[in-house]
């Protein structure tokens, strides 16, 4: 005989969390997928909040007091497990009960550090302007360590499930789909009642989780407006802007935004006569005006994420943007053949892939590599 153990919300929670985690994982490696990454992250947070609520409001086997057992019971369960004769449980066994709580906490921390990273590094999201850039960098490191720890936990969880299936012959994976478990030989004192208690506060939590998930959806449908590193209106009015534009941007190449290199790089570049194989034929006055402009708006002066990362990554005075380690890391996956496409021609043609390049904006969501 089999009885229903896992109620529908518990099962839905389980598989939606699997989907959210996989989604978050695969969208984490590409800058331009940030919106999907956020969507998956918010969904995971909503699901975790929901599961906490369901730990009080769900059916018997979903409730925390039911499956969070004392240390004595956990210890004896592990001993039985080692001898391959563990007692069978209808709901969570004493070991997985705590493991599950631990995973919930880890996923909550992953989303929290994610929000701090987004607010600190990118200056976006609910913590924009509240947390510092440094805090963002630290949070990102924690975010990654936690995410990889979660992967290890999930792998252990998966192997434990296989162990129950193959060695102990318990059909537990299917039970998370159908909700049903065979109850022969299980003495758990249950009659399978779907008791529900302690509503109040947990209904509020269910509501909160729905709001978080809905916020994720809205966020996805109405993405935040992109902000450029600079208020371009400001920089356009700056002394030297016109000279710089006509000498550096219009007559020779695309405009490399001043926020892309430290002041020392710009000084050295304009002072030298050799300019990447060409010669800079500028008179002294023009040279000075251009230098002053570039220095006034150099990476040191900019509040953008890109400038801060360039400052952290570059040595004294990198000779060019593409020599900065941060730039190299970000573009390491792009093959030479991509740069030689007709609409790109060279890696210095930043605007081919970053439409906002001229105004100093390298927003993740705007990145697009032209097909040919
Ligand atoms: C062939 C297309 C292409 C060209 C040309 C290109 N980039 Fe990129 N750039 C990309 C891609 C793709 C990414 C995202 C890489 C990733 O997801 O890790 C990126 C990422 C970046 C980032 C990181 C953005 C962030 O928010 O983390 C910066 C900054 C950047 N590029 C600056 C430049 C500059 C400056 C130039 C010109 C010197 C340039 N890129 C030229 C394709 C290009």
PDB file of C-alpha atoms in Angstrom, residues 247 273 279-283 287:
ATOM      1  CA  UNK A 247      40.997  65.133 -32.623  1.00  0.00           C
ATOM      2  CA  UNK A 273      54.666  61.115 -30.388  1.00  0.00           C
ATOM      3  CA  UNK A 279      52.214  59.642 -34.991  1.00  0.00           C
ATOM      4  CA  UNK A 280      50.139  62.097 -33.017  1.00  0.00           C
ATOM      5  CA  UNK A 281      50.344  65.316 -34.927  1.00  0.00           C
ATOM      6  CA  UNK A 282      48.921  67.628 -32.313  1.00  0.00           C
ATOM      7  CA  UNK A 283      50.196  71.063 -31.456  1.00  0.00           C
ATOM      8  CA  UNK A 287      47.779  68.294 -26.620  1.00  0.00           C
TER       9      UNK A 287
END
